[in-house]
XYZ file of C-alpha atoms in Angstrom:
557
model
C 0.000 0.000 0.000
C 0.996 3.598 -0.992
C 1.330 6.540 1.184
C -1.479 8.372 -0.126
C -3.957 5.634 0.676
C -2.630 5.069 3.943
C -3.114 8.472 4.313
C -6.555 8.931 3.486
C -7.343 6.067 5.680
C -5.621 7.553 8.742
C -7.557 10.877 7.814
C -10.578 9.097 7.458
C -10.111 7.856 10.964
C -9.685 11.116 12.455
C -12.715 12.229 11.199
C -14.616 9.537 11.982
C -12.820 10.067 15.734
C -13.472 13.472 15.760
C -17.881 12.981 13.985
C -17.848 10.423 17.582
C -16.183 12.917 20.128
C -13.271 10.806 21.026
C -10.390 12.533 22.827
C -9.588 15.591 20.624
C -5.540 15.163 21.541
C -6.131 11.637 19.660
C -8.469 13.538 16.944
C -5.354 15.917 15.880
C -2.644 12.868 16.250
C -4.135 11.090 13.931
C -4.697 14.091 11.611
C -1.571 15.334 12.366
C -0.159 11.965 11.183
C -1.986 11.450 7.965
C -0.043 14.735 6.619
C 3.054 13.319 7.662
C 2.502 10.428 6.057
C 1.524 12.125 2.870
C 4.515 14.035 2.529
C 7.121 11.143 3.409
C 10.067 10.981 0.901
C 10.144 7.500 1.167
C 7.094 4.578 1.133
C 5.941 3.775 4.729
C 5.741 -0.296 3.968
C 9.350 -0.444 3.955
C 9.841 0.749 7.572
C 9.357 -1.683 10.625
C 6.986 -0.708 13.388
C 9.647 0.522 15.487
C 11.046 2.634 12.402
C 7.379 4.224 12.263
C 7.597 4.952 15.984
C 10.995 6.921 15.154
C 9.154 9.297 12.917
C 8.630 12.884 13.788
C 4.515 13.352 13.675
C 3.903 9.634 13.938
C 4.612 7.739 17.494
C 4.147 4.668 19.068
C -0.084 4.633 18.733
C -0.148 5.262 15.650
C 3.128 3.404 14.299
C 0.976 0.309 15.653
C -2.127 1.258 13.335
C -0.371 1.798 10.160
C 1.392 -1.985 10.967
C -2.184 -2.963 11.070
C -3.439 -1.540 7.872
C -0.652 -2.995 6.008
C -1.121 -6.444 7.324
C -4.602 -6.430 7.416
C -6.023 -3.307 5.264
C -7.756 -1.576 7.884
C -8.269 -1.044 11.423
C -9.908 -2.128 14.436
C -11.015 1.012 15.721
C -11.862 3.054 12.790
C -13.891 -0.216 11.402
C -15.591 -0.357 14.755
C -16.240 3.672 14.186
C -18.217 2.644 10.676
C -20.156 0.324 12.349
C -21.482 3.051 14.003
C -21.538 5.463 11.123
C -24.318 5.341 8.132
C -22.775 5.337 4.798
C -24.700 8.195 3.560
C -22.562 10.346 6.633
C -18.814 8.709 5.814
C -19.726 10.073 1.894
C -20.944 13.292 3.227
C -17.668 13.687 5.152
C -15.860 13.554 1.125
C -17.460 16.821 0.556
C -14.792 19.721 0.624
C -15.932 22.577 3.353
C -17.497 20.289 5.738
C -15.926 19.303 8.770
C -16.774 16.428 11.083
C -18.426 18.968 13.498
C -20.734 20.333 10.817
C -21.518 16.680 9.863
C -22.000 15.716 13.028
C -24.543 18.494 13.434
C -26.298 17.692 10.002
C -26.844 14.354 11.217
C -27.836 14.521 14.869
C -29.428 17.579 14.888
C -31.211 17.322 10.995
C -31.188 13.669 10.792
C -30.060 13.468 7.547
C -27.907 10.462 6.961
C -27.110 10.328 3.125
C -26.170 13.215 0.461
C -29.793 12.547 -1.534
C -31.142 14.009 1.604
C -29.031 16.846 2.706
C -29.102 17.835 -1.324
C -32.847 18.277 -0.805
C -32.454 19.991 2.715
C -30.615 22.262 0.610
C -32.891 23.192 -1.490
C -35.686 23.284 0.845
C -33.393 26.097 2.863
C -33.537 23.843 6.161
C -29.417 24.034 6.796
C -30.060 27.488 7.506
C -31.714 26.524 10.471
C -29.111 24.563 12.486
C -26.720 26.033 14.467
C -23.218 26.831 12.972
C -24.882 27.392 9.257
C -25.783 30.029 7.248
C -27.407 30.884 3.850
C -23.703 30.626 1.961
C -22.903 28.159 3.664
C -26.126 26.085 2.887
C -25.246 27.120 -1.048
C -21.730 26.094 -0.938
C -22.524 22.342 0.407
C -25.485 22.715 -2.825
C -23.190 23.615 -5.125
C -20.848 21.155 -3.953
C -23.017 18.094 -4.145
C -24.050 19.415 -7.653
C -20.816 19.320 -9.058
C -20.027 15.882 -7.517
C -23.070 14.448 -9.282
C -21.730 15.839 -12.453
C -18.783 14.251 -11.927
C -19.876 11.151 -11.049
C -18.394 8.292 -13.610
C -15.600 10.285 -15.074
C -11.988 9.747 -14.497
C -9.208 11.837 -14.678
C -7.017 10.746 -17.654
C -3.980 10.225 -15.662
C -5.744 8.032 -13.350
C -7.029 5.397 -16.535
C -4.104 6.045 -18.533
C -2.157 2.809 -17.293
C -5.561 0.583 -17.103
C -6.428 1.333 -20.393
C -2.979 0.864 -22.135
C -2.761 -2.154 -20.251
C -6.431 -3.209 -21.719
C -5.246 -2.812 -25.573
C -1.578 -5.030 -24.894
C -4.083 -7.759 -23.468
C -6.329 -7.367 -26.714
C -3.112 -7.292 -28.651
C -2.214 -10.790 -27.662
C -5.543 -12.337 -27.521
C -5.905 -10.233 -31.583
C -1.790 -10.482 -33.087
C -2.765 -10.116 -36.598
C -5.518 -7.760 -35.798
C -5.278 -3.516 -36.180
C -6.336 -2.122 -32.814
C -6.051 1.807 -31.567
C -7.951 3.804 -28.745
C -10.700 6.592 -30.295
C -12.953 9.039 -28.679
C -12.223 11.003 -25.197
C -8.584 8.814 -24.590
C -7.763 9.052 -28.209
C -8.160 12.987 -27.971
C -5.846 13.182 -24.718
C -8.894 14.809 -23.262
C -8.332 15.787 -19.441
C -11.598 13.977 -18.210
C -12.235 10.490 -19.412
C -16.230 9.441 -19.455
C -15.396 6.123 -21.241
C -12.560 4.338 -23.352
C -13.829 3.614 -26.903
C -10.954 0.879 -28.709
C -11.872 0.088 -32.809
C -10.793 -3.967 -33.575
C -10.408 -4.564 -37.077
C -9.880 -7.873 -38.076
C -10.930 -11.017 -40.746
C -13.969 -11.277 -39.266
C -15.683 -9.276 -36.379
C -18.102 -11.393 -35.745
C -15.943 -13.933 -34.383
C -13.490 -10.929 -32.768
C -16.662 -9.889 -30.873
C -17.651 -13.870 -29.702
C -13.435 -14.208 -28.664
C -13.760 -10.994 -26.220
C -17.019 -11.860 -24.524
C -15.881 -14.612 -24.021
C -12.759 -13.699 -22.254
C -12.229 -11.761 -18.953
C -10.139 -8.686 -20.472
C -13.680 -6.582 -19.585
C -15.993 -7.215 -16.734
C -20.140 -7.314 -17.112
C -19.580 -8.093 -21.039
C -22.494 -6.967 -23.582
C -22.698 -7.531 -26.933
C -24.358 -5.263 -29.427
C -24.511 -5.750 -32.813
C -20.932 -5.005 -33.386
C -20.430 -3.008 -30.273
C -19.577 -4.874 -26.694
C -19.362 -2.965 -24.117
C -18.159 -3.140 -20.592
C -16.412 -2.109 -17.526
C -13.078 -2.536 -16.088
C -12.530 -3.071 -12.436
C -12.621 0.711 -11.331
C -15.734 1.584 -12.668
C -14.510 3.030 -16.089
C -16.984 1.869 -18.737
C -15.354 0.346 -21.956
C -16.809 0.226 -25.284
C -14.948 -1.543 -28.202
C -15.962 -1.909 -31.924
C -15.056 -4.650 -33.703
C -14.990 -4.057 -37.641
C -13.798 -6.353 -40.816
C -10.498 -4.570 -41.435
C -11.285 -2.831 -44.649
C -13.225 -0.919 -42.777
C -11.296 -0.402 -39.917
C -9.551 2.982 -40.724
C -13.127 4.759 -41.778
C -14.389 3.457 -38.274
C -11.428 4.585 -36.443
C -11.794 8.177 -37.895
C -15.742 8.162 -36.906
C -14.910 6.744 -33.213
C -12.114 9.163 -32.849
C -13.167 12.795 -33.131
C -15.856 14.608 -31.935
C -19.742 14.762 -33.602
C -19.135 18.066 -35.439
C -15.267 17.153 -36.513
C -16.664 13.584 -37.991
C -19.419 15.055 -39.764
C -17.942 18.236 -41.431
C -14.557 16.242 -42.898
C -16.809 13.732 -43.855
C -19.222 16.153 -45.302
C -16.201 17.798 -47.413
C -15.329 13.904 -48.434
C -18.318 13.796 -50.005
C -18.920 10.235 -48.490
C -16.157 8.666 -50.211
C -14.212 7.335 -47.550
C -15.497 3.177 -47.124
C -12.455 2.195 -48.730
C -9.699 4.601 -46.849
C -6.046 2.688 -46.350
C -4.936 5.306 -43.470
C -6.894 8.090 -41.899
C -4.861 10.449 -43.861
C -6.201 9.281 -46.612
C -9.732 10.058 -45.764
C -8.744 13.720 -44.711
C -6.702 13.693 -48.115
C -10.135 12.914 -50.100
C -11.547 16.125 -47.634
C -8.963 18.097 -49.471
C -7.550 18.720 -46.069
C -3.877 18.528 -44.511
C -4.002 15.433 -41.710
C -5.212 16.787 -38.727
C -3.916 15.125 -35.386
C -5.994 13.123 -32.729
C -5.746 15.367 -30.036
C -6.949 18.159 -32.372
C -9.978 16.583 -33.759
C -12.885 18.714 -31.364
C -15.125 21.232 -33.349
C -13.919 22.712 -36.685
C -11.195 25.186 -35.641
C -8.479 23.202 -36.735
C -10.529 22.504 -39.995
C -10.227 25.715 -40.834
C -6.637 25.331 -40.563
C -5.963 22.173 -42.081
C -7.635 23.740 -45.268
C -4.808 25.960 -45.864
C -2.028 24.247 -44.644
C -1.633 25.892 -41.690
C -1.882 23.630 -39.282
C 0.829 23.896 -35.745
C 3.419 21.406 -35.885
C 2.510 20.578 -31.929
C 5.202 20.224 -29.415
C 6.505 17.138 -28.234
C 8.106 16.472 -24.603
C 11.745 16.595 -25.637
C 10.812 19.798 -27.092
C 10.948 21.078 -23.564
C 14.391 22.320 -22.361
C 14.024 23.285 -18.562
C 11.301 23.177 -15.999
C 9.758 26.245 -14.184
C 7.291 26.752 -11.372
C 8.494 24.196 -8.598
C 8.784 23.904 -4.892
C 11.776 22.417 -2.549
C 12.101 21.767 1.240
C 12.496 25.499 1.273
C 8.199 25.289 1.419
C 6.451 22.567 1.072
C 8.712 20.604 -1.390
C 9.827 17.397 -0.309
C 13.469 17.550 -1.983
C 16.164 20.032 -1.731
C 16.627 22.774 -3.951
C 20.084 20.263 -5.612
C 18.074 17.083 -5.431
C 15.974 18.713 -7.848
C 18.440 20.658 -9.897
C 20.320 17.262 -10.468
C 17.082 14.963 -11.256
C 16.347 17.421 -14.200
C 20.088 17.566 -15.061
C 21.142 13.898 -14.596
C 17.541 12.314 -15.351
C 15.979 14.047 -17.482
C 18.898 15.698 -19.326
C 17.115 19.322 -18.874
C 19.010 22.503 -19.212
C 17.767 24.690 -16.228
C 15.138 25.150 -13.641
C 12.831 27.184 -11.996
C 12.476 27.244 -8.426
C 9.598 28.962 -7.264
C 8.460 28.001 -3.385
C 5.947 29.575 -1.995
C 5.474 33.177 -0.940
C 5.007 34.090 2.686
C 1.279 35.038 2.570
C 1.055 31.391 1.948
C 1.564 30.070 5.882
C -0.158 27.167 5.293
C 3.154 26.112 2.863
C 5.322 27.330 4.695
C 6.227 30.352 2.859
C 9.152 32.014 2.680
C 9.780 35.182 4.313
C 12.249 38.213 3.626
C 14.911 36.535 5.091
C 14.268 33.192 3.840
C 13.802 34.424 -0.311
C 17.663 36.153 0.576
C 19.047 32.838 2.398
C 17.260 30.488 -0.348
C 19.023 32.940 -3.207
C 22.016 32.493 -1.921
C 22.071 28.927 -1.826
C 21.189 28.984 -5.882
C 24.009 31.331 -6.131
C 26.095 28.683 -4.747
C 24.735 25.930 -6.917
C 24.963 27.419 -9.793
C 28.772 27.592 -9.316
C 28.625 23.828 -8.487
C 26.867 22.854 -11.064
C 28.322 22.107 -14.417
C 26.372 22.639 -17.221
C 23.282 23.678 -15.858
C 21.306 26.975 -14.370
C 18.833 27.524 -11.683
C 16.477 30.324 -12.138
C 15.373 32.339 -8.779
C 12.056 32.357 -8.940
C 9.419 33.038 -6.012
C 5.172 31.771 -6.819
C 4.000 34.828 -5.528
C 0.523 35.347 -3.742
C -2.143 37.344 -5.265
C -3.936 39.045 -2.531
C -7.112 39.701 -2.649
C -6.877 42.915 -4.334
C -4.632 41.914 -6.641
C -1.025 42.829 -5.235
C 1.685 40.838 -4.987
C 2.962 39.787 -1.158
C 6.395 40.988 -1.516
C 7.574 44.820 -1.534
C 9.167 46.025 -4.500
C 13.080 45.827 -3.429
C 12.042 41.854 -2.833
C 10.234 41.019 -6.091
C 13.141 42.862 -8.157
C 15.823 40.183 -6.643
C 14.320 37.637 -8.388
C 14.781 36.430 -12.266
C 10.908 35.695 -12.635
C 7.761 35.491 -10.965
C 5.135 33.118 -11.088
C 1.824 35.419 -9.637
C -0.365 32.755 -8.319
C -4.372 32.963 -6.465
C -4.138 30.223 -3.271
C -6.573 31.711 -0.806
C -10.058 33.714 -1.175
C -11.066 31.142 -4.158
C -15.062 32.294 -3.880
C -15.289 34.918 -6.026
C -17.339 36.278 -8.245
C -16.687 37.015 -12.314
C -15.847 40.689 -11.901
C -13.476 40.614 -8.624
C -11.860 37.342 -10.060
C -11.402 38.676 -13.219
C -10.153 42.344 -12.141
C -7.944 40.510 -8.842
C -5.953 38.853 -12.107
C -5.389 41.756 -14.113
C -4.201 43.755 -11.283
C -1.724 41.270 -10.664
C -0.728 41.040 -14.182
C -0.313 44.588 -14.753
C 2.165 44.319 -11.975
C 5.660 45.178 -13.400
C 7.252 41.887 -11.677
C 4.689 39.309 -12.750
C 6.289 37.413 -15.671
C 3.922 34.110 -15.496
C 0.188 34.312 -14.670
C 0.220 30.596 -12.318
C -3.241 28.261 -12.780
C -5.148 30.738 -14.026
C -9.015 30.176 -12.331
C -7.347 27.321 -9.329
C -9.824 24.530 -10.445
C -9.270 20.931 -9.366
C -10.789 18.886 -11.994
C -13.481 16.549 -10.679
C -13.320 18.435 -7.542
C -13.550 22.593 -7.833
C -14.443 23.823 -10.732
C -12.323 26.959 -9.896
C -12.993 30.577 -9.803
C -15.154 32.365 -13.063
C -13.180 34.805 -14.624
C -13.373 36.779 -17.960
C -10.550 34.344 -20.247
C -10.801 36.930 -23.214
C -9.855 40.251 -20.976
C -7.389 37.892 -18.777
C -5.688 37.084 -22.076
C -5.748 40.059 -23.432
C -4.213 41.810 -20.461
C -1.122 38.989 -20.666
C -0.752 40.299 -24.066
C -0.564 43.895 -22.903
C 1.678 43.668 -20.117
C 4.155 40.678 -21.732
C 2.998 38.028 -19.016
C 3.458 34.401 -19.867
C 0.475 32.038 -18.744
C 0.792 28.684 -17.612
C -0.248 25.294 -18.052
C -0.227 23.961 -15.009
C 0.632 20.325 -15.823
C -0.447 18.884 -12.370
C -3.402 16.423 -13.771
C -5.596 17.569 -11.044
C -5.397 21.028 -12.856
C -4.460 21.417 -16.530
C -5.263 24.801 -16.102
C -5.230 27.363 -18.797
C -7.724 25.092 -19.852
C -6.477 23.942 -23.450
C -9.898 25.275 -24.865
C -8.261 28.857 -24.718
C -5.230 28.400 -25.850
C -5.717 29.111 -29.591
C -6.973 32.153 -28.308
C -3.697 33.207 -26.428
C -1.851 32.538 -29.384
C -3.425 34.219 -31.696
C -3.006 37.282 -29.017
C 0.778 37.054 -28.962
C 0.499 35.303 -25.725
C 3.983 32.590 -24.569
C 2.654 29.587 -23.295
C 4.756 27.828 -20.235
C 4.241 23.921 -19.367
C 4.635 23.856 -15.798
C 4.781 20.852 -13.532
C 4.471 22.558 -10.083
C 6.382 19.628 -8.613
C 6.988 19.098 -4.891
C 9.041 16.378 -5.435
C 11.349 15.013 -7.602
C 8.502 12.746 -9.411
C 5.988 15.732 -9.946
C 8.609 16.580 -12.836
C 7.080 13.949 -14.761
C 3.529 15.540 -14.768
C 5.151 17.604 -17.692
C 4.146 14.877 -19.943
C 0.293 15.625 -18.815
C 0.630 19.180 -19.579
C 2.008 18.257 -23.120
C -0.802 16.214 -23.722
C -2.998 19.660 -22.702
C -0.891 21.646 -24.511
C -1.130 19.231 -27.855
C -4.973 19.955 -27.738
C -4.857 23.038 -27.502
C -2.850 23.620 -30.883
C 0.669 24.899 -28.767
C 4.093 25.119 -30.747
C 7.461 24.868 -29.511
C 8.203 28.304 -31.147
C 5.784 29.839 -27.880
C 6.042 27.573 -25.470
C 8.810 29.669 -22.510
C 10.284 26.594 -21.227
C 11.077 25.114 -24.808
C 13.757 27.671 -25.346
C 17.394 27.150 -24.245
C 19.083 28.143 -21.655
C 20.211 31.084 -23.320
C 17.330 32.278 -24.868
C 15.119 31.819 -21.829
C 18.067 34.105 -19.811
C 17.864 36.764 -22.593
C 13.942 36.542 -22.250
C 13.888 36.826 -18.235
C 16.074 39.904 -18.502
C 13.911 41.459 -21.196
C 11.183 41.218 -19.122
C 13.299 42.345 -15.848
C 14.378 45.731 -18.016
């Protein structure tokens, strides 16, 4: 077992401790300890009990309960706490903004025990009524529970990446001489995955479709004419299409895109497509240059692809350095050299950008004055050490919540660039959202606008704000905006990136790593980036080391 699992279940328990008024000292141990766990360098399984009792935040108590989980996969007390808890109130405790107190209250005092129920409390304005809530309050749990139902049944795309890869090798063996590729969402890369569609073309489909329900590559198996469709073990639902080959490529190309894309290429075909050897072939016979997967939504890139002007999209060893990430300095889990060697020695990068946390954000352990001129000097040293690479000083700078940055001006001049960044004061409407950004962006320090509206996909849909006038501001004042390449984020939302571009506006993949693996989300935000059209030629962190130093001190001057 993982860290994070272990430490949701430790989290869990707390709350469940905390919904049945056990000892509060034990309440925040446990909580206490399911952050430590989280942020552990190293994977708990390996350590004895009496290495677990060693660790700072952990202790004997609790050392002991982890040694359970891992030998048995729970616990004693917190499974004799669910006995005593209805399901409907250990889901409700999964909603963001509601504490075990509140819960506790919702329950006892409301007797509402599942989120059906406390959804129509909500809209029957009943929360108002018990003691600790409020009208906003009461909409924020509404809201919340709306956008969970929305959400229920899709899947990040980093989280089914692996299962579904793993799904076509097995079809692969079972099909050797057969032509098999993904289509739909997971074809286009898109960020939230509703179901994996895979085409099968072989000799003959009827017997294709007979060999997979009849094998256990798919769970709940159902044939349909010559659809079957089905699940895999984490709930994803799985469709795959089993064609003669001579058909296969046509199929692919009508499984792949979106409803619009299909029909207008095919519509510009004229229908002639039945007998198409490739799928560049079909867009050939459309009279249009081959438009890539990722790129098939809507008829933007139609447009393109009728004049040859088509991106050539970046790839990840178009990248040459990483910016936007965070060391032990905040709430990093590796030094400022362990990363600075990982991107030099492992992933053959030519720079990075460190950029902890500013020191409005106490929660990350931001740095203060002192800390940004300590941590500055320690690059200064590095950078001396360190042969053929450069680390940038950076800082991700706190918006406040009228816009200003949390550093004077003598600070935020020491540093080569600035990520500007909104962390706290998320509920906002359009206007202040919208006007909080620009003000930051107009600020002469800002060089990269950080996640632009904070959403957390399948979880907060982020702050509204006004993209066009956002953009359009980055284009005035010369401010890069990233793509935060966390998969939780993916945020500027690859939807408006054409529209940057076309505004003159540089494009920056950006990881956000705490740790030396987070590096490796790049390849999420090139996947994000790929959709929405991006070329190297405006992408910041594809330039070299020296063009990227020549840029920084452009904007500096």
């Amino acid at each position: 077992m993982e860290n994070k699992p272990i430490a949701r279940k430790l989290r869990l328990l707390s709350q469940l401790m905390e919904l049945h008024e056990v000892n509060p000292f034990k309440v925040k141990s446990i909580a206490n300890a399911a952050f430590k766990v989280d942020k552990l360098p190293f994977p708990v399984q390996s350590k004895t009990t009496e290495e677990l009792e060693k660790i700072d935040g952990i202790g004997k108590s609790t050392a002991s309960k982890i040694t359970e989980l891992l030998q048995t996969g729970t616990m004693a007390e917190m499974e004799e706490l669910l006995e005593k808890t209805p399901a409907g109130i250990v889901e409700m405790m999964g909603i963001k903004g509601i504490g075990a107190k509140k819960v506790a209250t919702i329950w006892r005092e409301l007797g509402i025990e599942n989120l059906g129920e406390l959804y129509y409390a909500c809209n029957e304005n009943r929360l108002v009524e018990a003691k600790g809530f409020g009208f906003k309050t009461q909409e924020d749990i509404r809201k919340v529970i709306e956008f969970n139902m929305a959400s229920n049944g899709k899947f990040l795309y980093a989280r089914v990446e692996a299962e579904a890869k793993n799904l076509l090798d097995q079809l692969e063996a079972i099909f050797p001489d057969a032509l098999i590729e993904f289509g739909g969402e997971f074809r286009r890369c898109c960020e939230i995955i509703n179901k994996v569609i895979i085409v099968l073309g072989s000799a003959s489909s009827e017997s294709a479709l007979e060999a997979i329900a009849q094998s256990s590559v798919i769970l709940n198996a159902n044939p349909n004419q010559n659809h079957i469709h089905g699940d895999l073990e984490n709930g994803l639902k799985i469709e795959i299409v089993c064609v003669d080959s001579a058909n296969f490529y046509k199929e692919l190309f009508v499984q792949t895109g979106d409803e619009e894309h299909v029909n207008a290429v095919l519509a510009l075909a004229g229908g002639q497509v039945d007998d198409a050897k490739s799928e560049a072939e079909i867009y050939q016979k459309a009279g249009l240059e081959f438009i890539e997967p990722e790129l098939r939504e809507g008829s933007v890139f139609i447009e393109k692809a009728k004049t040859n002007s088509l991106p050539v999209l970046i790839n990840l060893p178009d990248l040459k350095g990483s910016l936007h990430n965070h060391s032990t300095w905040s709430d990093g889990i590796n030094t400022v050299e362990e990363m600075a060697l990982y991107c030099r020695d492992e992933l053959k990068l030519q720079y990075l950008g460190m950029c902890d946390h500013s020191k409005s954000a106490f929660y990350a352990k931001g740095l203060s004055i002192e800390q940004v001129i300590n941590q500055q000097e320690e690059i200064d040293h590095l950078n001396k050490k360190l042969d053929g690479f450069h680390i940038f000083k950076g800082i991700e700078s706190d918006i406040l919540y009228d816009g200003s940055l949390d550093y004077p001006d003598e600070i935020l001049k020491r540093f080569d660039f600035i990520v500007a960044s909104v962390h706290s004061i998320l509920k906002m409407d359009e206007e202040k959202a919208t006007s909080r950004l620009i003000k930051a962006i107009e600020n002469p320090y800002t060089s990269i606008l950080g996640h632009p509206t904070g959403r957390l996909l399948l979880s907060r849909s982020g702050y509204p704000i006004d993209y066009k006038k956002v953009i359009d501001a980055c284009a005035a004042n010369e401010v890069v905006i990233e793509i935060n390449a966390n998969p939780l984020r993916l945020d500027l939302d690859w939807r408006w990136h054409q529209y940057a571009l076309e505004k003159g506006v540089w494009l920056s993949i950006n990881p956000d790593a705490h740790r030396k693996e987070g590096f490796l989300d790049m390849y999420y935000g090139i996947l994000a980036a790929r959709k929405g059209g991006l070329y190297k030629e405006k992408c910041l962190n594809a330039l070299s080391l020296q063009e990227i130093s020549a840029f920084f001190s452009k904007k500096r001057k």
